[in-house]
CSV table of C-alpha atoms in Angstrom, one decimal:
chain,number,residue,atom,x,y,z
A,1,MET,CA,-55.1,-21.4,-61.4
A,2,THR,CA,-52.7,-18.5,-61.1
A,3,ALA,CA,-49.1,-18.4,-62.5
A,4,LYS,CA,-47.9,-18.3,-58.9
A,5,GLU,CA,-49.7,-21.5,-58.1
A,6,VAL,CA,-48.3,-23.1,-61.2
A,7,LEU,CA,-44.8,-22.0,-60.2
A,8,ARG,CA,-45.2,-23.3,-56.7
A,9,LYS,CA,-46.3,-26.7,-58.0
A,10,SER,CA,-43.2,-26.9,-60.2
A,11,ALA,CA,-40.9,-26.1,-57.2
A,12,ASN,CA,-40.0,-29.6,-56.4
A,13,LEU,CA,-39.2,-32.1,-59.1
A,14,SER,CA,-38.4,-35.8,-58.7
A,15,ILE,CA,-34.9,-36.8,-59.8
A,16,PRO,CA,-34.7,-39.5,-62.5
A,17,ALA,CA,-33.0,-42.6,-61.1
A,18,GLU,CA,-30.1,-42.5,-63.6
A,19,LEU,CA,-29.3,-38.9,-62.9
A,20,ASP,CA,-29.6,-39.5,-59.1
A,21,HIS,CA,-27.2,-42.4,-59.4
A,22,ARG,CA,-24.7,-40.4,-61.4
A,23,VAL,CA,-24.7,-37.5,-58.9
A,24,ARG,CA,-24.4,-39.8,-55.9
A,25,THR,CA,-21.5,-41.6,-57.5
A,26,ALA,CA,-19.8,-38.3,-58.0
A,27,LEU,CA,-20.5,-37.2,-54.4
A,28,ARG,CA,-19.1,-40.5,-53.1
A,29,THR,CA,-16.0,-40.8,-55.3
A,30,MET,CA,-14.8,-37.4,-56.6
A,31,PRO,CA,-11.9,-35.9,-54.8
A,32,LEU,CA,-13.1,-33.6,-52.1
A,33,GLU,CA,-11.2,-30.5,-51.2
A,34,VAL,CA,-11.1,-30.1,-47.4
A,35,ARG,CA,-9.7,-27.2,-45.5
A,36,ARG,CA,-8.3,-28.9,-42.5
A,37,PHE,CA,-6.9,-25.9,-40.8
A,38,ALA,CA,-8.9,-22.6,-40.7
A,39,LEU,CA,-6.5,-19.8,-41.5
A,40,PRO,CA,-7.4,-17.6,-38.4
A,41,VAL,CA,-6.9,-20.5,-36.1
A,42,MET,CA,-3.5,-21.2,-37.7
A,43,ALA,CA,-2.5,-17.6,-37.5
A,44,LEU,CA,-3.4,-17.4,-33.9
A,45,GLY,CA,-1.5,-20.6,-33.1
A,46,LEU,CA,1.5,-19.4,-35.0
A,47,ALA,CA,1.5,-16.0,-33.3
A,48,SER,CA,1.2,-17.6,-29.8
A,49,ALA,CA,4.1,-20.0,-30.6
A,50,ALA,CA,6.2,-17.2,-32.0
A,51,THR,CA,5.5,-14.9,-28.9
A,52,LEU,CA,6.4,-17.7,-26.5
A,53,ALA,CA,9.6,-18.6,-28.4
A,54,MET,CA,10.6,-15.0,-28.6
A,55,ALA,CA,10.0,-14.5,-24.8
A,56,VAL,CA,12.2,-17.6,-24.1
A,57,SER,CA,14.9,-16.4,-26.5
A,58,LEU,CA,14.9,-12.9,-25.0
A,59,ALA,CA,15.0,-14.3,-21.5
A,60,LEU,CA,18.0,-16.5,-22.3
A,61,SER,CA,19.7,-13.6,-24.1
A,62,PHE,CA,19.3,-11.2,-21.2
A,63,ALA,CA,20.5,-13.8,-18.8
A,64,ALA,CA,23.6,-14.3,-21.0
A,65,ALA,CA,24.0,-10.5,-21.2
A,66,GLY,CA,23.9,-10.2,-17.4
A,67,ALA,CA,26.6,-12.9,-17.1
A,68,ALA,CA,29.0,-11.3,-19.5
A,69,GLU,CA,29.7,-8.0,-21.2
A,70,SER,CA,29.4,-9.7,-24.7
A,71,GLY,CA,25.8,-10.7,-23.9
A,72,VAL,CA,24.1,-8.0,-25.9
A,73,PRO,CA,25.5,-9.0,-29.3
A,74,ILE,CA,24.6,-12.6,-28.4
A,75,ALA,CA,21.0,-11.5,-27.6
A,76,VAL,CA,20.7,-9.6,-30.9
A,77,THR,CA,22.0,-12.5,-32.9
A,78,LEU,CA,19.6,-14.9,-31.2
A,79,VAL,CA,16.6,-12.7,-31.9
A,80,VAL,CA,17.5,-12.0,-35.5
A,81,GLY,CA,18.3,-15.7,-36.1
A,82,TYR,CA,15.0,-16.7,-34.6
A,83,LEU,CA,13.0,-14.3,-36.8
A,84,GLY,CA,14.9,-15.4,-39.9
A,85,LEU,CA,14.3,-19.0,-39.2
A,86,SER,CA,10.6,-18.6,-38.5
A,87,SER,CA,10.1,-16.7,-41.7
A,88,VAL,CA,12.0,-19.3,-43.8
A,89,ILE,CA,10.5,-22.4,-42.2
A,90,VAL,CA,7.1,-21.5,-40.8
A,91,LEU,CA,5.7,-19.4,-43.7
A,92,PRO,CA,6.1,-22.0,-46.4
A,93,LEU,CA,4.8,-24.6,-44.0
A,94,LEU,CA,1.7,-22.4,-43.4
A,95,LEU,CA,1.0,-22.1,-47.1
A,96,THR,CA,1.4,-25.8,-47.7
A,97,LEU,CA,-1.0,-26.7,-44.9
A,98,LYS,CA,-3.6,-24.2,-45.9
A,99,THR,CA,-5.5,-26.6,-48.1
A,100,VAL,CA,-5.2,-30.3,-48.0
A,101,ARG,CA,-6.5,-32.3,-50.8
A,102,ARG,CA,-8.0,-35.5,-49.4
A,103,ASP,CA,-8.7,-38.2,-51.9
A,104,ALA,CA,-11.7,-40.5,-52.0
A,105,GLY,CA,-10.1,-43.4,-50.2
A,106,ALA,CA,-9.2,-41.3,-47.2
A,107,THR,CA,-12.8,-40.3,-46.4
A,108,ALA,CA,-14.9,-43.1,-47.9
B,1,MET,CA,-34.2,-26.7,-41.6
B,2,THR,CA,-31.5,-24.0,-41.6
B,3,ASP,CA,-29.9,-25.4,-38.5
B,4,THR,CA,-29.7,-28.9,-39.9
B,5,ASP,CA,-28.3,-27.5,-43.1
B,6,LEU,CA,-25.6,-25.6,-41.3
B,7,LYS,CA,-24.7,-28.6,-39.2
B,8,LEU,CA,-24.5,-30.8,-42.3
B,9,ALA,CA,-22.6,-28.2,-44.3
B,10,ARG,CA,-20.0,-27.8,-41.5
B,11,THR,CA,-19.6,-31.6,-41.3
B,12,ALA,CA,-19.4,-31.8,-45.1
B,13,ARG,CA,-16.7,-29.1,-45.2
B,14,ARG,CA,-14.6,-31.4,-43.0
B,15,GLY,CA,-14.8,-34.1,-45.7
B,16,ASP,CA,-17.8,-36.1,-44.5
B,17,ARG,CA,-19.4,-37.4,-47.6
B,18,ARG,CA,-22.5,-38.7,-45.8
B,19,ALA,CA,-23.2,-35.2,-44.7
B,20,LEU,CA,-22.8,-34.0,-48.3
B,21,GLU,CA,-25.2,-36.7,-49.5
B,22,ALA,CA,-27.7,-35.7,-46.9
B,23,LEU,CA,-27.5,-32.1,-48.1
B,24,TYR,CA,-28.0,-33.4,-51.7
B,25,ASP,CA,-31.1,-35.3,-50.5
B,26,ARG,CA,-32.5,-32.3,-48.8
B,27,HIS,CA,-32.2,-29.9,-51.8
B,28,LYS,CA,-32.1,-32.0,-55.0
B,29,GLY,CA,-35.8,-31.8,-55.8
B,30,ARG,CA,-36.1,-28.0,-55.4
B,31,LEU,CA,-32.8,-27.4,-57.2
B,32,LEU,CA,-34.0,-29.3,-60.2
B,33,GLY,CA,-37.4,-27.6,-60.1
B,34,TYR,CA,-35.6,-24.2,-60.1
B,35,LEU,CA,-33.2,-25.1,-62.9
B,36,HIS,CA,-36.0,-26.5,-65.0
B,37,LYS,CA,-37.9,-23.2,-64.9
B,38,MET,CA,-34.7,-21.1,-65.2
B,39,LEU,CA,-33.4,-22.9,-68.3
B,40,GLY,CA,-36.8,-23.8,-69.8
B,41,ASP,CA,-35.7,-27.3,-70.8
B,42,ARG,CA,-35.6,-30.5,-68.7
B,43,GLU,CA,-32.6,-32.1,-70.4
B,44,THR,CA,-30.4,-29.0,-70.0
B,45,ALA,CA,-31.6,-28.6,-66.4
B,46,GLU,CA,-30.5,-32.1,-65.6
B,47,ASP,CA,-27.2,-31.5,-67.2
B,48,VAL,CA,-26.6,-28.3,-65.2
B,49,PHE,CA,-28.0,-30.0,-62.0
B,50,GLN,CA,-25.1,-32.4,-62.2
B,51,GLU,CA,-22.6,-29.6,-62.9
B,52,VAL,CA,-23.9,-27.7,-59.8
B,53,TRP,CA,-23.2,-30.6,-57.4
B,54,ILE,CA,-19.7,-31.0,-58.8
B,55,LYS,CA,-19.2,-27.2,-58.3
B,56,VAL,CA,-20.6,-27.6,-54.7
B,57,MET,CA,-18.0,-30.2,-54.0
B,58,ARG,CA,-15.2,-27.9,-55.2
B,59,ALA,CA,-16.5,-24.8,-53.5
B,60,LEU,CA,-17.5,-26.4,-50.2
B,61,PRO,CA,-14.1,-25.5,-48.4
B,62,ASP,CA,-14.9,-21.8,-49.2
B,63,TYR,CA,-18.5,-22.0,-47.8
B,64,ARG,CA,-18.7,-19.8,-44.7
B,65,PRO,CA,-21.8,-20.5,-42.5
B,66,THR,CA,-21.4,-17.0,-41.0
B,67,HIS,CA,-22.1,-15.5,-44.4
B,68,GLY,CA,-25.6,-17.0,-44.7
B,69,SER,CA,-27.4,-20.2,-44.7
B,70,PHE,CA,-26.7,-23.1,-47.1
B,71,ARG,CA,-29.7,-22.8,-49.4
B,72,PRO,CA,-28.9,-19.3,-50.8
B,73,TRP,CA,-25.3,-20.4,-51.3
B,74,LEU,CA,-26.4,-23.5,-53.2
B,75,PHE,CA,-28.8,-21.5,-55.3
B,76,ARG,CA,-26.1,-18.9,-56.0
B,77,ILE,CA,-24.0,-21.6,-57.6
B,78,ALA,CA,-27.0,-22.9,-59.5
B,79,ALA,CA,-27.9,-19.4,-60.7
B,80,ASN,CA,-24.4,-18.7,-61.9
B,81,ALA,CA,-24.2,-22.1,-63.6
B,82,SER,CA,-27.5,-21.6,-65.4
B,83,VAL,CA,-26.6,-18.1,-66.5
B,84,ASP,CA,-23.3,-19.5,-67.9
B,85,ARG,CA,-25.2,-22.2,-69.7
B,86,MET,CA,-27.7,-19.8,-71.2
B,87,ARG,CA,-24.9,-17.5,-72.4
B,88,ARG,CA,-23.1,-20.5,-73.9
B,89,GLU,CA,-26.3,-21.6,-75.7
B,90,LYS,CA,-26.9,-18.1,-76.9
B,91,ARG,CA,-23.4,-17.9,-78.4
B,92,ARG,CA,-23.9,-21.3,-80.0
B,93,ALA,CA,-27.3,-20.3,-81.5
B,94,GLY,CA,-25.7,-17.2,-83.0
B,95,PRO,CA,-26.1,-13.5,-82.5
B,96,GLU,CA,-29.1,-13.2,-84.8
B,97,LEU,CA,-31.5,-14.4,-82.1
B,98,ASP,CA,-30.4,-11.5,-79.9
B,99,ALA,CA,-30.7,-8.9,-82.7
B,100,PRO,CA,-33.4,-6.3,-82.8
B,101,ALA,CA,-36.5,-7.6,-84.7
B,102,GLY,CA,-37.8,-5.1,-87.2
B,103,ASP,CA,-38.1,-1.3,-86.5
B,104,ASP,CA,-38.9,-1.7,-82.8
B,105,SER,CA,-35.4,-1.9,-81.3
B,106,SER,CA,-36.7,-3.0,-77.9
B,107,GLU,CA,-37.9,-6.3,-79.3
B,108,ARG,CA,-35.5,-9.1,-80.1
B,109,VAL,CA,-35.8,-11.9,-82.6
B,110,VAL,CA,-35.9,-14.4,-79.7
B,111,ASP,CA,-38.8,-12.5,-78.1
B,112,ARG,CA,-40.8,-12.6,-81.4
B,113,ILE,CA,-40.4,-16.4,-81.4
B,114,ALA,CA,-42.0,-16.5,-78.0
B,115,ASP,CA,-44.8,-14.3,-79.2
B,116,ASP,CA,-45.4,-16.5,-82.3
B,117,ALA,CA,-46.1,-19.5,-80.1
B,118,PRO,CA,-49.5,-21.2,-80.2
B,119,THR,CA,-52.3,-19.4,-78.3
B,120,PRO,CA,-53.9,-21.0,-75.2
B,121,GLU,CA,-57.0,-21.6,-77.2
B,122,SER,CA,-55.1,-23.7,-79.7
B,123,ARG,CA,-53.9,-26.1,-77.0
B,124,GLY,CA,-55.3,-28.0,-74.0
B,125,ILE,CA,-55.8,-25.5,-71.1
B,126,GLY,CA,-53.7,-27.5,-68.6
B,127,ALA,CA,-50.7,-27.8,-70.8
B,128,ALA,CA,-51.1,-24.4,-72.2
B,129,ILE,CA,-50.7,-22.4,-69.0
B,130,GLY,CA,-47.5,-24.3,-68.0
B,131,GLN,CA,-46.1,-23.6,-71.5
B,132,ASP,CA,-47.1,-20.0,-71.5
B,133,ILE,CA,-45.5,-19.5,-68.1
B,134,ASP,CA,-42.3,-21.1,-69.4
B,135,LEU,CA,-42.3,-18.9,-72.5
B,136,ALA,CA,-43.0,-15.8,-70.4
B,137,LEU,CA,-40.2,-16.7,-68.0
B,138,THR,CA,-37.7,-17.3,-70.7
B,139,SER,CA,-38.4,-13.9,-72.2
B,140,LEU,CA,-37.6,-12.1,-68.9
B,141,PRO,CA,-34.1,-10.8,-68.3
B,142,GLU,CA,-31.9,-13.3,-66.4
B,143,ARG,CA,-31.8,-11.4,-63.1
B,144,GLN,CA,-35.6,-10.8,-63.1
B,145,ARG,CA,-36.3,-14.4,-64.0
B,146,ASN,CA,-34.0,-15.5,-61.2
B,147,ALA,CA,-35.6,-13.2,-58.7
B,148,VAL,CA,-39.2,-14.2,-59.6
B,149,LEU,CA,-38.4,-17.9,-59.4
B,150,LEU,CA,-36.6,-17.7,-56.1
B,151,ARG,CA,-39.5,-15.7,-54.6
B,152,HIS,CA,-42.6,-17.3,-56.2
B,153,GLN,CA,-41.4,-20.8,-57.0
B,154,GLN,CA,-38.9,-21.4,-54.2
B,155,GLY,CA,-40.6,-19.2,-51.6
B,156,MET,CA,-37.3,-17.5,-50.5
B,157,SER,CA,-37.4,-14.4,-48.4
B,158,TYR,CA,-36.0,-11.1,-49.9
B,159,LYS,CA,-33.0,-11.5,-47.6
B,160,GLU,CA,-32.2,-15.0,-49.0
B,161,ILE,CA,-32.8,-13.7,-52.6
B,162,SER,CA,-30.3,-10.8,-52.0
B,163,THR,CA,-27.7,-13.3,-50.7
B,164,THR,CA,-28.3,-15.6,-53.6
B,165,LEU,CA,-28.1,-12.9,-56.3
B,166,GLN,CA,-25.5,-10.9,-54.3
B,167,VAL,CA,-27.5,-7.7,-54.6
B,168,PRO,CA,-28.8,-5.4,-51.8
B,169,GLU,CA,-32.2,-6.4,-50.4
B,170,GLY,CA,-33.9,-3.3,-52.0
B,171,THR,CA,-32.6,-4.4,-55.4
B,172,ALA,CA,-33.9,-7.9,-54.8
B,173,LYS,CA,-37.4,-6.5,-54.1
B,174,THR,CA,-37.2,-4.4,-57.2
B,175,LEU,CA,-36.2,-7.3,-59.4
B,176,VAL,CA,-39.0,-9.5,-58.0
B,177,HIS,CA,-41.5,-6.6,-58.5
B,178,ARG,CA,-40.5,-5.8,-62.0
B,179,GLY,CA,-40.2,-9.5,-63.0
B,180,SER,CA,-43.7,-10.3,-61.6
B,181,GLN,CA,-45.2,-7.3,-63.4
B,182,ALA,CA,-43.6,-8.3,-66.7
B,183,LEU,CA,-44.8,-11.8,-66.2
B,184,ARG,CA,-48.4,-10.6,-65.5
B,185,GLU,CA,-48.3,-8.5,-68.6
B,186,LYS,CA,-47.1,-11.4,-70.7
B,187,LEU,CA,-49.8,-13.6,-69.2
B,188,SER,CA,-52.6,-11.1,-69.5
B,189,ASN,CA,-54.6,-13.5,-71.7
B,190,TRP,CA,-55.2,-15.5,-68.5
B,191,SER,CA,-58.0,-13.8,-66.8
B,192,ASP,CA,-57.4,-15.1,-63.3
B,193,GLU,CA,-53.7,-14.1,-63.3
């Protein structure tokens, strides 16, 4: 019998019942980290939402600018306000949602 | 096998514990076989086996099916865990085991212990070959031992070994070749090897 044959024979061992039970219990009960939102999908969604909101905001601003001479400052204020709000609210939200810890009860 | 693993791993990533358990059932025997030969001791192997599955649970959200199949990913966790354990054991045993033995600086005290083991003639043939292989394996450098086991025990392709050990495919081939050669030399008293 060659060393390779001996190694091949040792490739698959049976798991003692006690060890098997311990590992299964851990697999069934330990908190499982679950990434609910994939980062690229989130980023894409966020970018689409931001672009849409920006387009609406600009359209409203230019409509206002057409209606009155003071429209341009209003448009600038709206755009700057929108960007500021999105960075303050959306970014922390994005980071919070990145990984969601789901406890045992939620998935069992 | 790979497709099923990928499906199960994707489902398990979403928090499905039944999928995780199915993955465990598919790989448990081979994982323990690998750890046993890697660590050279059944009790330690069982301890690390348990650690590996806990690490799998923690690392599962970071598993990317696009970066390779599940088995190399699992065995990478196992390889890292076993190397960590061996280093911890070595530190606990003290530095003297790793020190050069005598004038020949290429030989360590730990290697000499392996060489002083009973000869095949002094033991039963069946038990002796298994023990000699274990001794020969434990005297190989960690990366060579890993590569030899993944190739000759687990039957992995060089691509899978390179993914598991995170080395280029050429390095994986070299590690397997050198490890096998060293193993052959150490087992030269077995005529059919």
